[in-house]
Structures are given as C-alpha cells and as structure tokens.
mmCIF file of N, CA and C in Angstrom:
data_model
loop_
_atom_site.group_PDB
_atom_site.id
_atom_site.type_symbol
_atom_site.label_atom_id
_atom_site.label_comp_id
_atom_site.label_asym_id
_atom_site.label_seq_id
_atom_site.Cartn_x
_atom_site.Cartn_y
_atom_site.Cartn_z
ATOM 1 N N MET M 128 -62.044 3.395 68.713
ATOM 2 C CA MET M 128 -63.415 3.636 68.294
ATOM 3 C C MET M 128 -64.278 2.420 68.619
ATOM 4 N N TRP M 129 -65.553 2.647 68.726
ATOM 5 C CA TRP M 129 -66.474 1.587 69.120
ATOM 6 C C TRP M 129 -66.525 0.445 68.112
ATOM 7 N N PHE M 130 -66.156 0.697 66.872
ATOM 8 C CA PHE M 130 -66.296 -0.307 65.812
ATOM 9 C C PHE M 130 -64.986 -0.970 65.402
ATOM 10 N N ASP M 131 -63.896 -0.682 66.081
ATOM 11 C CA ASP M 131 -62.581 -1.188 65.669
ATOM 12 C C ASP M 131 -62.520 -2.710 65.517
ATOM 13 N N ASN M 132 -63.239 -3.457 66.340
ATOM 14 C CA ASN M 132 -63.212 -4.918 66.278
ATOM 15 C C ASN M 132 -64.524 -5.510 65.767
ATOM 16 N N ALA M 133 -65.378 -4.689 65.208
ATOM 17 C CA ALA M 133 -66.675 -5.158 64.721
ATOM 18 C C ALA M 133 -66.559 -5.810 63.351
ATOM 19 N N LEU M 134 -67.388 -6.806 63.118
ATOM 20 C CA LEU M 134 -67.517 -7.366 61.779
ATOM 21 C C LEU M 134 -68.241 -6.322 60.932
ATOM 22 N N GLY M 135 -67.772 -6.076 59.731
ATOM 23 C CA GLY M 135 -68.391 -5.077 58.864
ATOM 24 C C GLY M 135 -67.885 -3.666 59.099
ATOM 25 N N LYS M 136 -66.803 -3.530 59.869
ATOM 26 C CA LYS M 136 -66.261 -2.191 60.139
ATOM 27 C C LYS M 136 -65.806 -1.483 58.871
ATOM 28 N N GLU M 137 -65.574 -2.266 57.813
ATOM 29 C CA GLU M 137 -65.147 -1.684 56.547
ATOM 30 C C GLU M 137 -66.182 -0.699 56.007
ATOM 31 N N LYS M 138 -67.463 -0.945 56.314
ATOM 32 C CA LYS M 138 -68.518 -0.020 55.871
ATOM 33 C C LYS M 138 -68.216 1.394 56.347
ATOM 34 N N ILE M 139 -67.840 1.515 57.605
ATOM 35 C CA ILE M 139 -67.568 2.834 58.176
ATOM 36 C C ILE M 139 -66.294 3.422 57.580
ATOM 37 N N LYS M 140 -65.290 2.596 57.400
ATOM 38 C CA LYS M 140 -64.032 3.094 56.852
ATOM 39 C C LYS M 140 -64.190 3.577 55.422
ATOM 40 N N PHE M 141 -64.904 2.818 54.588
ATOM 41 C CA PHE M 141 -65.043 3.174 53.187
ATOM 42 C C PHE M 141 -66.137 4.217 52.942
ATOM 43 N N MET M 142 -67.256 4.119 53.654
ATOM 44 C CA MET M 142 -68.365 5.036 53.415
ATOM 45 C C MET M 142 -68.162 6.401 54.070
ATOM 46 N N PHE M 143 -67.500 6.406 55.227
ATOM 47 C CA PHE M 143 -67.422 7.636 56.010
ATOM 48 C C PHE M 143 -66.001 8.034 56.402
ATOM 49 N N GLY M 144 -65.018 7.427 55.801
ATOM 50 C CA GLY M 144 -63.635 7.757 56.130
ATOM 51 C C GLY M 144 -63.269 7.427 57.569
ATOM 52 N N GLY M 145 -63.901 6.413 58.135
ATOM 53 C CA GLY M 145 -63.589 5.983 59.493
ATOM 54 C C GLY M 145 -64.237 6.789 60.588
ATOM 55 N N GLU M 146 -65.264 7.560 60.244
ATOM 56 C CA GLU M 146 -65.923 8.444 61.209
ATOM 57 C C GLU M 146 -67.404 8.086 61.312
ATOM 58 N N LEU M 147 -67.856 7.657 62.494
ATOM 59 C CA LEU M 147 -69.290 7.457 62.722
ATOM 60 C C LEU M 147 -69.571 7.520 64.215
ATOM 61 N N SER M 148 -70.166 8.602 64.628
ATOM 62 C CA SER M 148 -70.504 8.805 66.035
ATOM 63 C C SER M 148 -71.885 8.237 66.329
ATOM 64 N N LEU M 149 -71.994 7.595 67.478
ATOM 65 C CA LEU M 149 -73.299 7.122 67.935
ATOM 66 C C LEU M 149 -73.734 7.900 69.171
ATOM 67 N N GLN M 150 -73.340 9.163 69.231
ATOM 68 C CA GLN M 150 -73.752 10.031 70.324
ATOM 69 C C GLN M 150 -75.076 10.688 69.971
ATOM 70 N N SER M 151 -75.943 10.827 70.934
ATOM 71 C CA SER M 151 -77.255 11.470 70.763
ATOM 72 C C SER M 151 -78.023 10.864 69.602
ATOM 73 N N ILE M 152 -78.251 9.545 69.691
ATOM 74 C CA ILE M 152 -79.006 8.830 68.668
ATOM 75 C C ILE M 152 -80.318 8.332 69.251
ATOM 76 N N GLU M 153 -81.272 8.082 68.373
ATOM 77 C CA GLU M 153 -82.580 7.586 68.796
ATOM 78 C C GLU M 153 -82.603 6.064 68.733
ATOM 79 N N VAL M 154 -83.061 5.448 69.805
ATOM 80 C CA VAL M 154 -83.252 3.995 69.816
ATOM 81 C C VAL M 154 -84.607 3.740 69.157
ATOM 82 N N SER M 155 -84.573 3.180 67.964
ATOM 83 C CA SER M 155 -85.807 2.912 67.218
ATOM 84 C C SER M 155 -86.393 1.553 67.579
ATOM 85 N N SER M 156 -85.519 0.538 67.681
ATOM 86 C CA SER M 156 -86.000 -0.800 68.030
ATOM 87 C C SER M 156 -84.842 -1.673 68.480
ATOM 88 N N PHE M 157 -85.181 -2.746 69.168
ATOM 89 C CA PHE M 157 -84.211 -3.795 69.450
ATOM 90 C C PHE M 157 -84.977 -5.106 69.547
ATOM 91 N N SER M 158 -84.313 -6.194 69.176
ATOM 92 C CA SER M 158 -84.968 -7.503 69.209
ATOM 93 C C SER M 158 -83.957 -8.579 69.588
ATOM 94 N N PHE M 159 -84.446 -9.576 70.261
ATOM 95 C CA PHE M 159 -83.654 -10.736 70.667
ATOM 96 C C PHE M 159 -84.100 -11.860 69.755
ATOM 97 N N GLU M 160 -83.189 -12.387 68.936
ATOM 98 C CA GLU M 160 -83.622 -13.294 67.883
ATOM 99 C C GLU M 160 -82.570 -14.325 67.526
ATOM 100 N N ARG M 161 -82.878 -15.114 66.557
ATOM 101 C CA ARG M 161 -82.024 -16.136 65.956
ATOM 102 C C ARG M 161 -81.261 -16.941 66.988
ATOM 103 N N PHE M 162 -79.963 -16.949 66.859
ATOM 104 C CA PHE M 162 -79.089 -17.768 67.695
ATOM 105 C C PHE M 162 -78.504 -16.923 68.817
ATOM 106 N N SER M 163 -79.373 -16.374 69.643
ATOM 107 C CA SER M 163 -78.955 -15.497 70.745
ATOM 108 C C SER M 163 -78.286 -14.228 70.232
ATOM 109 N N ASP M 164 -78.952 -13.542 69.316
ATOM 110 C CA ASP M 164 -78.504 -12.255 68.796
ATOM 111 C C ASP M 164 -79.429 -11.159 69.288
ATOM 112 N N VAL M 165 -78.873 -10.003 69.605
ATOM 113 C CA VAL M 165 -79.674 -8.818 69.907
ATOM 114 C C VAL M 165 -79.346 -7.782 68.834
ATOM 115 N N THR M 166 -80.371 -7.358 68.108
ATOM 116 C CA THR M 166 -80.209 -6.390 67.025
ATOM 117 C C THR M 166 -80.839 -5.064 67.428
ATOM 118 N N PHE M 167 -80.099 -3.983 67.209
ATOM 119 C CA PHE M 167 -80.576 -2.631 67.502
ATOM 120 C C PHE M 167 -80.676 -1.841 66.204
ATOM 121 N N GLN M 168 -81.728 -1.023 66.106
ATOM 122 C CA GLN M 168 -81.803 -0.035 65.028
ATOM 123 C C GLN M 168 -81.820 1.337 65.674
ATOM 124 N N PHE M 169 -80.913 2.172 65.198
ATOM 125 C CA PHE M 169 -80.796 3.542 65.686
ATOM 126 C C PHE M 169 -81.017 4.501 64.527
ATOM 127 N N TYR M 170 -81.515 5.703 64.856
ATOM 128 C CA TYR M 170 -81.566 6.803 63.897
ATOM 129 C C TYR M 170 -80.641 7.884 64.420
ATOM 130 N N SER M 171 -79.797 8.377 63.551
ATOM 131 C CA SER M 171 -78.826 9.390 63.948
ATOM 132 C C SER M 171 -78.924 10.608 63.048
ATOM 133 N N ARG M 172 -78.954 11.763 63.659
ATOM 134 C CA ARG M 172 -78.912 13.012 62.902
ATOM 135 C C ARG M 172 -77.475 13.444 62.645
ATOM 136 N N ASN M 173 -76.530 12.713 63.206
ATOM 137 C CA ASN M 173 -75.107 13.025 63.068
ATOM 138 C C ASN M 173 -74.569 12.410 61.783
ATOM 139 N N ILE M 174 -74.724 13.115 60.688
ATOM 140 C CA ILE M 174 -74.258 12.622 59.392
ATOM 141 C C ILE M 174 -72.794 13.028 59.217
ATOM 142 N N PRO M 175 -71.921 12.049 58.997
ATOM 143 C CA PRO M 175 -70.498 12.384 58.811
ATOM 144 C C PRO M 175 -70.298 13.339 57.641
ATOM 145 N N SER M 176 -69.208 14.095 57.696
ATOM 146 C CA SER M 176 -68.926 15.059 56.623
ATOM 147 C C SER M 176 -68.647 14.355 55.298
ATOM 148 N N SER M 177 -68.166 13.130 55.355
ATOM 149 C CA SER M 177 -67.905 12.341 54.151
ATOM 150 C C SER M 177 -68.874 11.164 54.126
ATOM 151 N N TYR M 178 -69.621 11.031 53.035
ATOM 152 C CA TYR M 178 -70.549 9.915 52.874
ATOM 153 C C TYR M 178 -70.610 9.544 51.396
ATOM 154 N N PRO M 179 -71.188 8.374 51.060
ATOM 155 C CA PRO M 179 -71.198 7.927 49.659
ATOM 156 C C PRO M 179 -71.872 8.938 48.728
ATOM 157 N N GLU M 180 -71.231 9.205 47.613
ATOM 158 C CA GLU M 180 -71.743 10.175 46.639
ATOM 159 C C GLU M 180 -73.129 9.792 46.128
ATOM 160 N N LYS M 181 -73.394 8.505 45.970
ATOM 161 C CA LYS M 181 -74.696 8.068 45.450
ATOM 162 C C LYS M 181 -75.847 8.459 46.375
ATOM 163 N N TRP M 182 -75.547 8.755 47.643
ATOM 164 C CA TRP M 182 -76.595 9.189 48.558
ATOM 165 C C TRP M 182 -77.162 10.550 48.166
ATOM 166 N N ASN M 183 -76.427 11.322 47.391
ATOM 167 C CA ASN M 183 -76.918 12.629 46.963
ATOM 168 C C ASN M 183 -78.127 12.509 46.040
ATOM 169 N N GLU M 184 -78.381 11.305 45.531
ATOM 170 C CA GLU M 184 -79.525 11.079 44.644
ATOM 171 C C GLU M 184 -80.844 10.975 45.411
ATOM 172 N N CYS M 185 -80.776 10.841 46.714
ATOM 173 C CA CYS M 185 -82.006 10.736 47.503
ATOM 174 C C CYS M 185 -81.986 11.793 48.606
ATOM 175 N N GLU M 186 -83.169 12.106 49.084
ATOM 176 C CA GLU M 186 -83.284 13.083 50.157
ATOM 177 C C GLU M 186 -83.158 12.359 51.491
ATOM 178 N N PHE M 187 -82.312 12.867 52.373
ATOM 179 C CA PHE M 187 -82.174 12.281 53.697
ATOM 180 C C PHE M 187 -81.710 13.343 54.681
ATOM 181 N N ASN M 188 -82.039 13.131 55.939
ATOM 182 C CA ASN M 188 -81.606 14.043 56.990
ATOM 183 C C ASN M 188 -81.100 13.282 58.216
ATOM 184 N N ALA M 189 -80.939 11.976 58.058
ATOM 185 C CA ALA M 189 -80.483 11.139 59.161
ATOM 186 C C ALA M 189 -79.903 9.847 58.597
ATOM 187 N N LEU M 190 -79.361 9.044 59.494
ATOM 188 C CA LEU M 190 -78.861 7.720 59.141
ATOM 189 C C LEU M 190 -79.645 6.672 59.914
ATOM 190 N N SER M 191 -79.892 5.557 59.275
ATOM 191 C CA SER M 191 -80.401 4.379 59.956
ATOM 192 C C SER M 191 -79.210 3.449 60.151
ATOM 193 N N VAL M 192 -78.937 3.100 61.409
ATOM 194 C CA VAL M 192 -77.798 2.249 61.739
ATOM 195 C C VAL M 192 -78.328 0.995 62.420
ATOM 196 N N ILE M 193 -78.003 -0.164 61.849
ATOM 197 C CA ILE M 193 -78.426 -1.436 62.434
ATOM 198 C C ILE M 193 -77.185 -2.216 62.817
ATOM 199 N N ILE M 194 -77.106 -2.580 64.110
ATOM 200 C CA ILE M 194 -75.987 -3.371 64.603
ATOM 201 C C ILE M 194 -76.525 -4.574 65.365
ATOM 202 N N THR M 195 -75.767 -5.667 65.330
ATOM 203 C CA THR M 195 -76.168 -6.894 66.010
ATOM 204 C C THR M 195 -75.057 -7.361 66.940
ATOM 205 N N PHE M 196 -75.448 -7.671 68.147
ATOM 206 C CA PHE M 196 -74.555 -8.301 69.116
ATOM 207 C C PHE M 196 -74.856 -9.784 69.067
ATOM 208 N N GLY M 197 -73.889 -10.575 68.609
ATOM 209 C CA GLY M 197 -74.106 -11.999 68.384
ATOM 210 C C GLY M 197 -73.468 -12.873 69.435
ATOM 211 N N GLY M 198 -74.125 -13.989 69.720
ATOM 212 C CA GLY M 198 -73.624 -14.918 70.725
ATOM 213 C C GLY M 198 -73.703 -14.298 72.108
ATOM 214 N N ILE M 199 -74.902 -13.989 72.545
ATOM 215 C CA ILE M 199 -75.110 -13.276 73.804
ATOM 216 C C ILE M 199 -74.549 -14.066 74.987
ATOM 217 N N ILE M 200 -73.777 -13.365 75.798
ATOM 218 C CA ILE M 200 -73.213 -13.920 77.028
ATOM 219 C C ILE M 200 -74.052 -13.476 78.221
ATOM 220 N N GLU M 201 -74.437 -12.195 78.232
ATOM 221 C CA GLU M 201 -75.270 -11.621 79.287
ATOM 222 C C GLU M 201 -76.246 -10.639 78.656
ATOM 223 N N LEU M 202 -77.463 -10.599 79.193
ATOM 224 C CA LEU M 202 -78.456 -9.630 78.732
ATOM 225 C C LEU M 202 -79.343 -9.243 79.900
ATOM 226 N N ASP M 203 -79.421 -7.955 80.147
ATOM 227 C CA ASP M 203 -80.280 -7.429 81.204
ATOM 228 C C ASP M 203 -81.041 -6.250 80.612
ATOM 229 N N VAL M 204 -82.358 -6.340 80.619
ATOM 230 C CA VAL M 204 -83.212 -5.286 80.065
ATOM 231 C C VAL M 204 -84.246 -4.908 81.116
ATOM 232 N N LYS M 205 -84.324 -3.618 81.426
ATOM 233 C CA LYS M 205 -85.316 -3.116 82.372
ATOM 234 C C LYS M 205 -85.910 -1.844 81.803
ATOM 235 N N GLY M 206 -87.216 -1.759 81.817
ATOM 236 C CA GLY M 206 -87.874 -0.563 81.323
ATOM 237 C C GLY M 206 -89.045 -0.917 80.440
ATOM 238 N N ASN M 207 -89.586 0.097 79.780
ATOM 239 C CA ASN M 207 -90.804 -0.162 79.025
ATOM 240 C C ASN M 207 -91.017 0.749 77.833
ATOM 241 N N GLY M 208 -89.979 1.255 77.220
ATOM 242 C CA GLY M 208 -90.231 2.105 76.070
ATOM 243 C C GLY M 208 -88.998 2.325 75.217
ATOM 244 N N ILE M 209 -89.249 2.657 73.959
ATOM 245 C CA ILE M 209 -88.184 3.020 73.037
ATOM 246 C C ILE M 209 -88.548 4.355 72.397
ATOM 247 N N GLY M 210 -87.725 4.800 71.462
ATOM 248 C CA GLY M 210 -87.999 6.065 70.787
ATOM 249 C C GLY M 210 -87.397 7.244 71.530
ATOM 250 N N PHE M 211 -86.355 7.025 72.293
ATOM 251 C CA PHE M 211 -85.716 8.089 73.049
ATOM 252 C C PHE M 211 -84.303 8.320 72.516
ATOM 253 N N ILE M 212 -83.747 9.466 72.849
ATOM 254 C CA ILE M 212 -82.388 9.821 72.443
ATOM 255 C C ILE M 212 -81.430 9.431 73.567
ATOM 256 N N CYS M 213 -80.316 8.817 73.182
ATOM 257 C CA CYS M 213 -79.306 8.429 74.164
ATOM 258 C C CYS M 213 -77.938 8.405 73.497
ATOM 259 N N SER M 214 -76.938 8.155 74.293
ATOM 260 C CA SER M 214 -75.568 7.971 73.800
ATOM 261 C C SER M 214 -75.075 6.641 74.352
ATOM 262 N N PRO M 215 -75.341 5.560 73.632
ATOM 263 C CA PRO M 215 -74.971 4.247 74.161
ATOM 264 C C PRO M 215 -73.458 4.104 74.306
ATOM 265 N N GLU M 216 -73.070 3.350 75.325
ATOM 266 C CA GLU M 216 -71.666 3.009 75.501
ATOM 267 C C GLU M 216 -71.454 1.668 74.811
ATOM 268 N N ILE M 217 -70.615 1.651 73.788
ATOM 269 C CA ILE M 217 -70.354 0.426 73.039
ATOM 270 C C ILE M 217 -68.872 0.098 73.140
ATOM 271 N N PHE M 218 -68.597 -1.157 73.437
ATOM 272 C CA PHE M 218 -67.242 -1.654 73.563
ATOM 273 C C PHE M 218 -67.104 -2.877 72.678
ATOM 274 N N SER M 219 -66.001 -2.973 71.958
ATOM 275 C CA SER M 219 -65.764 -4.143 71.125
ATOM 276 C C SER M 219 -64.284 -4.489 71.146
ATOM 277 N N SER M 220 -63.984 -5.715 71.568
ATOM 278 C CA SER M 220 -62.605 -6.194 71.570
ATOM 279 C C SER M 220 -62.551 -7.489 70.765
ATOM 280 N N GLU M 221 -61.403 -8.093 70.728
ATOM 281 C CA GLU M 221 -61.264 -9.360 70.002
ATOM 282 C C GLU M 221 -61.967 -10.500 70.715
ATOM 283 N N THR M 222 -62.246 -10.346 72.013
ATOM 284 C CA THR M 222 -62.849 -11.444 72.780
ATOM 285 C C THR M 222 -64.333 -11.271 73.065
ATOM 286 N N HIS M 223 -64.799 -10.027 73.127
ATOM 287 C CA HIS M 223 -66.223 -9.803 73.370
ATOM 288 C C HIS M 223 -66.604 -8.360 73.022
ATOM 289 N N SER M 224 -67.919 -8.134 72.972
ATOM 290 C CA SER M 224 -68.467 -6.799 72.724
ATOM 291 C C SER M 224 -69.543 -6.532 73.763
ATOM 292 N N ALA M 225 -69.865 -5.262 73.961
ATOM 293 C CA ALA M 225 -70.886 -4.915 74.944
ATOM 294 C C ALA M 225 -71.546 -3.594 74.568
ATOM 295 N N ILE M 226 -72.788 -3.447 75.019
ATOM 296 C CA ILE M 226 -73.502 -2.181 74.872
ATOM 297 C C ILE M 226 -74.227 -1.897 76.172
ATOM 298 N N LYS M 227 -74.220 -0.635 76.554
ATOM 299 C CA LYS M 227 -74.931 -0.190 77.745
ATOM 300 C C LYS M 227 -75.745 1.034 77.362
ATOM 301 N N ILE M 228 -77.043 0.957 77.588
ATOM 302 C CA ILE M 228 -77.949 2.067 77.310
ATOM 303 C C ILE M 228 -78.674 2.385 78.609
ATOM 304 N N CYS M 229 -78.584 3.625 79.039
ATOM 305 C CA CYS M 229 -79.261 4.059 80.259
ATOM 306 C C CYS M 229 -80.140 5.260 79.941
ATOM 307 N N SER M 230 -81.415 5.151 80.270
ATOM 308 C CA SER M 230 -82.326 6.274 80.103
ATOM 309 C C SER M 230 -83.416 6.160 81.154
ATOM 310 N N ASN M 231 -84.281 7.145 81.196
ATOM 311 C CA ASN M 231 -85.418 7.086 82.118
ATOM 312 C C ASN M 231 -86.425 6.022 81.690
ATOM 313 N N GLN M 232 -86.424 5.663 80.395
ATOM 314 C CA GLN M 232 -87.384 4.708 79.867
ATOM 315 C C GLN M 232 -86.867 3.278 79.832
ATOM 316 N N LEU M 233 -85.567 3.111 79.567
ATOM 317 C CA LEU M 233 -85.047 1.775 79.327
ATOM 318 C C LEU M 233 -83.571 1.693 79.698
ATOM 319 N N ASN M 234 -83.211 0.595 80.351
ATOM 320 C CA ASN M 234 -81.811 0.302 80.649
ATOM 321 C C ASN M 234 -81.474 -1.051 80.046
ATOM 322 N N ILE M 235 -80.406 -1.088 79.262
ATOM 323 C CA ILE M 235 -79.970 -2.332 78.627
ATOM 324 C C ILE M 235 -78.485 -2.508 78.896
ATOM 325 N N ASN M 236 -78.123 -3.688 79.351
ATOM 326 C CA ASN M 236 -76.732 -4.109 79.449
ATOM 327 C C ASN M 236 -76.636 -5.414 78.691
ATOM 328 N N CYS M 237 -75.777 -5.458 77.703
ATOM 329 C CA CYS M 237 -75.653 -6.649 76.865
ATOM 330 C C CYS M 237 -74.185 -6.917 76.592
ATOM 331 N N LYS M 238 -73.784 -8.154 76.789
ATOM 332 C CA LYS M 238 -72.420 -8.584 76.485
ATOM 333 C C LYS M 238 -72.520 -9.762 75.531
ATOM 334 N N SER M 239 -71.696 -9.749 74.482
ATOM 335 C CA SER M 239 -71.788 -10.781 73.460
ATOM 336 C C SER M 239 -70.393 -11.213 73.003
ATOM 337 N N ARG M 240 -70.370 -12.235 72.191
ATOM 338 C CA ARG M 240 -69.099 -12.726 71.663
ATOM 339 C C ARG M 240 -68.564 -11.831 70.545
ATOM 340 N N PHE M 241 -69.477 -11.191 69.787
ATOM 341 C CA PHE M 241 -69.030 -10.329 68.698
ATOM 342 C C PHE M 241 -70.082 -9.284 68.365
ATOM 343 N N LEU M 242 -69.663 -8.289 67.601
ATOM 344 C CA LEU M 242 -70.513 -7.186 67.153
ATOM 345 C C LEU M 242 -70.450 -7.129 65.634
ATOM 346 N N THR M 243 -71.613 -7.005 64.997
ATOM 347 C CA THR M 243 -71.676 -6.889 63.543
ATOM 348 C C THR M 243 -72.389 -5.597 63.163
ATOM 349 N N ILE M 244 -71.786 -4.836 62.261
ATOM 350 C CA ILE M 244 -72.448 -3.664 61.688
ATOM 351 C C ILE M 244 -73.230 -4.188 60.493
ATOM 352 N N VAL M 245 -74.532 -4.275 60.637
ATOM 353 C CA VAL M 245 -75.384 -4.879 59.612
ATOM 354 C C VAL M 245 -75.587 -3.920 58.447
ATOM 355 N N SER M 246 -76.006 -2.694 58.752
ATOM 356 C CA SER M 246 -76.224 -1.723 57.672
ATOM 357 C C SER M 246 -76.192 -0.299 58.198
ATOM 358 N N ILE M 247 -75.847 0.601 57.298
ATOM 359 C CA ILE M 247 -75.902 2.037 57.541
ATOM 360 C C ILE M 247 -76.463 2.639 56.264
ATOM 361 N N THR M 248 -77.639 3.216 56.359
ATOM 362 C CA THR M 248 -78.308 3.731 55.165
ATOM 363 C C THR M 248 -78.849 5.138 55.421
ATOM 364 N N PRO M 249 -79.016 5.910 54.342
ATOM 365 C CA PRO M 249 -79.631 7.234 54.500
ATOM 366 C C PRO M 249 -81.098 7.075 54.889
ATOM 367 N N TYR M 250 -81.591 8.021 55.673
ATOM 368 C CA TYR M 250 -82.957 7.936 56.185
ATOM 369 C C TYR M 250 -83.568 9.332 56.198
ATOM 370 N N LEU M 251 -84.797 9.422 55.756
ATOM 371 C CA LEU M 251 -85.524 10.694 55.798
ATOM 372 C C LEU M 251 -86.543 10.630 56.918
ATOM 373 N N ASP M 252 -86.317 11.415 57.937
ATOM 374 C CA ASP M 252 -87.232 11.477 59.076
ATOM 375 C C ASP M 252 -88.015 12.780 58.970
ATOM 376 N N GLU M 253 -89.292 12.662 58.750
ATOM 377 C CA GLU M 253 -90.127 13.844 58.542
ATOM 378 C C GLU M 253 -90.308 14.683 59.805
ATOM 379 N N ARG M 254 -89.956 14.123 60.952
ATOM 380 C CA ARG M 254 -90.037 14.902 62.200
ATOM 381 C C ARG M 254 -88.940 15.942 62.263
ATOM 382 N N TRP M 255 -87.824 15.700 61.547
ATOM 383 C CA TRP M 255 -86.663 16.559 61.626
ATOM 384 C C TRP M 255 -86.525 17.359 60.338
ATOM 385 N N ASP M 256 -86.278 18.622 60.460
ATOM 386 C CA ASP M 256 -86.056 19.463 59.267
ATOM 387 C C ASP M 256 -84.598 19.561 58.937
#
C-alpha cells in the first residue's frame, strides 16, 4: 500500500482498518514550505467502509487528506491549476518516498526522504450530494 512506510500510517490502520484509497481524488492545494517540505491537501469521496464512530456526530460526504513529503530530493512542477480529479501515484519505502500527479492542468513529480500522513478528517463538500 502507498502508506506502508509513511510516518503516521497508524491513523489509517486504526481509523479505517488499513484501507484508504487515493484513487479519483481532488487536488485541493499543495505548498512548498518549511525545511523543503511539500504538503498536499486532497478531497476524497472514497470513504472507507470502516471509519471512526465519532464521525457519525457530524455531517460529511468526503475526506480531507493532508500528506507531506519531507526532505525534498527532487521536485518538478509544470502547469497552472488545481481543483482537478486525479489518481496520484504514491510510493513510499524505507529510503525515500515519491508522488507523481499527471493531468491536463498540472504535472508534479516529487521525491523526498520521507512521507508523513498529517491528517485525515471528515469533510462536507456542498458540491457533492
């Protein structure tokens, strides 16, 4: 799985029983910051069948997923827009992590020393019923 070597992978194991697909997700934002970190925020309509019970207290129809690639080794960004649906290719090993996003609007290739799952939270997107 894409998160097997990620820092914070326990979130996925405990919250979703080890299941979290990043297929057909919306790229909401990305930023290059701090100590050579690239942070992505995605919105996903793919809600796992198992999720935290406390989420039933709020209305949601999607997930907000924030991941950070830390200690950037390579970064190539071409394009001019976000807010599109894609299926990023994410790789994470003990030695490095990588993400590749290809769309008509934006192409990103990023290789880093590590991958961190920052947060996964319920999200209500009024565009989606």
